[in-house]
Amino acid sequence: MEVEEEVRRIVEQVKDLHDSATSFVASSSHEELSLRKRSSAVEASITRLHSTLVSDKHLDPKLFDKLEEDLQRARCMLADGDSSSFLPSKPQGRFVRMFLGPVNVRASRKDIQLKVKEEYNSYRDRTALLFLVFPAILLTLRSYVWGGCLPAFPVQLYEAWLLFLYAGLAMRENILRANGSDIRSWWLYHHYCAMAMALVSLTWEIKGQPNCVQKQKGVRLFLQWAMMQGVAMLLQNRYQRQRLYTRIALGKAKRMDVVWGETAGVDGQLWLLCPLLFTLQGFEAYVGLQLLRTALTGVVAEWQVLICGILLVVMAVGNFINTVETLMVKSRFKAKMKRSKSRAELD
């Protein structure tokens, strides 16, 4: 009888708990709907006011700069606060839907979104080091152990790692964009091209005896470029993240924003990173053109060589265009800041 009474009590407690949970979910859903409407209305107002400021030609330039800065700060506060989870989510890319299906990858809480970003930054740090070490090991073994001829399996293992690397980056960046990050579309397309190149190169027969040195020239150049890319990634990860923290503190960027290869740091860092970036892009295009030449002249007639050459040239040109566009944006921003500072000193 005591056990029967205890079971009856537990059943009643479960029913009460179920009713309380249902009531809570219903009330929270109603409050969530209200917050979504308010957040959307505020976001629309910010966009409308910004358009009004831009179209008003009679507004005092000093007042325009102040109002635009206030709107930018309000936009960052809206995107960085807990209210950001109630804003309309960006459509998820086909890449995410292809792997995960119609699953909502937008985090409901800001701390979870920031953990996603921290994991992404950690992933970039790890892969930058491997980007440098992996090809360095292959080139060292080629010179001192393998007699100047790379075996097929280690190179294919490296290409498989590249496929995993760029697929992981593309997946993480699509999720970050769905959670409010400002990653440029080009870098997603860049990773798709890199994934296609890694997949194609897995089927490329590089065991090149008796003309091993000539047939593997493109592979050797690509590994040398990868080492340079690893150095650049390590420098960018360090310098650019410090710059991003400064912009977040000034209200010029959102906490979910990330930095990638198209940007450089502050003035002193521009002199270091920009030449390195342009050298990398030029060398990448050179490797692609060398692959195209070997394919078109019949030295290595496989179709994989032709496809990899085309993809490398496309990625180099796209990286160059994005770097130039970013530097132009930085130049216009600095000129605007100088004008604002000059007007303030005159006043």
XYZ file of N, CA, C and O in Angstrom, residues 96 100 104-124 126 168-181 183 241 255-258:
176
model
N 25.430 23.868 -45.904
C 24.978 23.352 -44.608
C 23.775 22.435 -44.794
O 23.689 21.356 -44.186
N 23.554 18.771 -43.327
C 22.753 18.665 -42.107
C 21.257 18.612 -42.360
O 20.495 18.320 -41.437
N 18.019 24.128 -38.095
C 18.341 25.504 -37.724
C 19.638 25.515 -36.910
O 19.687 24.978 -35.799
N 20.694 26.115 -37.473
C 21.989 26.151 -36.789
C 22.221 27.480 -36.079
O 23.318 27.719 -35.579
N 21.211 28.327 -36.017
C 21.353 29.598 -35.300
C 21.186 29.359 -33.805
O 20.185 28.801 -33.352
N 22.180 29.786 -33.020
C 22.139 29.608 -31.574
C 21.173 30.609 -30.956
O 21.088 31.763 -31.386
N 20.447 30.171 -29.958
C 19.449 31.030 -29.318
C 20.049 31.946 -28.267
O 19.410 32.912 -27.851
N 21.269 31.653 -27.811
C 21.909 32.457 -26.766
C 23.241 32.984 -27.263
O 23.947 32.325 -28.039
N 23.589 34.191 -26.803
C 24.796 34.843 -27.279
C 26.043 34.099 -26.845
O 27.026 34.028 -27.592
N 26.056 33.547 -25.635
C 27.251 32.862 -25.177
C 27.554 31.638 -26.029
O 28.716 31.301 -26.274
N 26.502 30.971 -26.533
C 26.718 29.816 -27.407
C 27.278 30.273 -28.749
O 28.179 29.643 -29.315
N 26.762 31.401 -29.268
C 27.288 31.936 -30.522
C 28.770 32.268 -30.400
O 29.567 31.967 -31.297
N 29.151 32.876 -29.281
C 30.552 33.240 -29.084
C 31.434 32.015 -28.922
O 32.604 32.016 -29.328
N 30.910 30.939 -28.347
C 31.673 29.697 -28.253
C 31.925 29.114 -29.641
O 32.994 28.556 -29.905
N 30.930 29.242 -30.526
C 31.114 28.787 -31.907
C 32.242 29.572 -32.572
O 33.093 29.010 -33.274
N 32.261 30.883 -32.343
C 33.312 31.714 -32.923
C 34.681 31.367 -32.323
O 35.689 31.304 -33.043
N 34.748 31.147 -31.006
C 36.013 30.787 -30.374
C 36.546 29.468 -30.921
O 37.753 29.317 -31.151
N 35.653 28.514 -31.141
C 36.071 27.225 -31.693
C 36.591 27.399 -33.113
O 37.568 26.762 -33.523
N 35.954 28.301 -33.879
C 36.396 28.582 -35.242
C 37.802 29.186 -35.237
O 38.670 28.789 -36.026
N 38.052 30.149 -34.337
C 39.379 30.743 -34.238
C 40.427 29.712 -33.826
O 41.553 29.712 -34.331
N 40.063 28.838 -32.902
C 40.988 27.785 -32.476
C 41.295 26.835 -33.634
O 42.444 26.403 -33.815
N 40.278 26.525 -34.426
C 40.462 25.648 -35.591
C 41.431 26.289 -36.589
O 42.299 25.615 -37.153
N 41.296 27.589 -36.811
C 42.199 28.292 -37.723
C 43.631 28.280 -37.209
O 44.579 28.126 -37.990
N 45.064 26.012 -35.270
C 45.621 24.664 -35.433
C 45.965 24.379 -36.889
O 47.035 23.842 -37.199
N 35.794 21.719 -43.299
C 35.542 22.192 -41.933
C 35.425 23.700 -41.861
O 34.553 24.234 -41.163
N 36.294 24.419 -42.586
C 36.208 25.876 -42.599
C 34.893 26.347 -43.217
O 34.238 27.259 -42.700
N 34.514 25.739 -44.341
C 33.272 26.140 -45.006
C 32.058 25.886 -44.117
O 31.145 26.715 -44.038
N 32.035 24.759 -43.428
C 30.918 24.447 -42.546
C 30.849 25.448 -41.393
O 29.782 25.998 -41.082
N 31.980 25.705 -40.754
C 32.000 26.645 -39.630
C 31.624 28.055 -40.069
O 30.917 28.770 -39.352
N 32.099 28.478 -41.226
C 31.814 29.841 -41.673
C 30.358 30.002 -42.091
O 29.760 31.064 -41.885
N 29.766 28.978 -42.680
C 28.333 29.043 -42.974
C 27.524 29.163 -41.690
O 26.538 29.918 -41.630
N 27.907 28.430 -40.658
C 27.205 28.514 -39.374
C 27.409 29.877 -38.733
O 26.473 30.466 -38.166
N 28.628 30.422 -38.833
C 28.883 31.755 -38.289
C 28.052 32.813 -39.014
O 27.525 33.738 -38.390
N 27.934 32.713 -40.328
C 27.108 33.677 -41.077
C 25.653 33.588 -40.646
O 24.964 34.605 -40.522
N 25.170 32.371 -40.401
C 23.785 32.215 -39.939
C 23.587 32.833 -38.565
O 22.466 33.197 -38.198
N 24.691 32.980 -37.806
C 24.607 33.568 -36.464
C 25.044 35.032 -36.429
O 25.331 35.562 -35.358
N 25.094 35.680 -37.590
C 25.316 37.122 -37.616
C 26.713 37.579 -37.951
O 26.995 38.776 -37.868
N 27.622 36.683 -38.334
C 28.966 37.109 -38.674
C 28.985 37.765 -40.054
O 28.079 37.587 -40.864
N 31.285 37.397 -42.560
C 32.218 36.754 -43.485
C 31.788 37.019 -44.926
O 30.625 36.849 -45.278
N 43.332 39.577 -35.126
C 42.438 39.387 -33.986
C 42.598 40.514 -32.974
O 41.622 40.969 -32.383
N 30.783 41.427 -32.091
C 31.573 40.369 -31.480
C 31.575 39.095 -32.304
O 32.491 38.273 -32.191
N 30.561 38.899 -33.167
C 30.519 37.707 -34.002
C 31.302 37.884 -35.294
O 31.440 36.925 -36.064
N 31.821 39.078 -35.566
C 32.615 39.277 -36.776
C 33.926 38.511 -36.656
O 34.456 38.298 -35.555
N 34.459 38.121 -37.798
C 35.735 37.414 -37.843
C 36.626 38.108 -38.855
O 36.193 38.942 -39.633
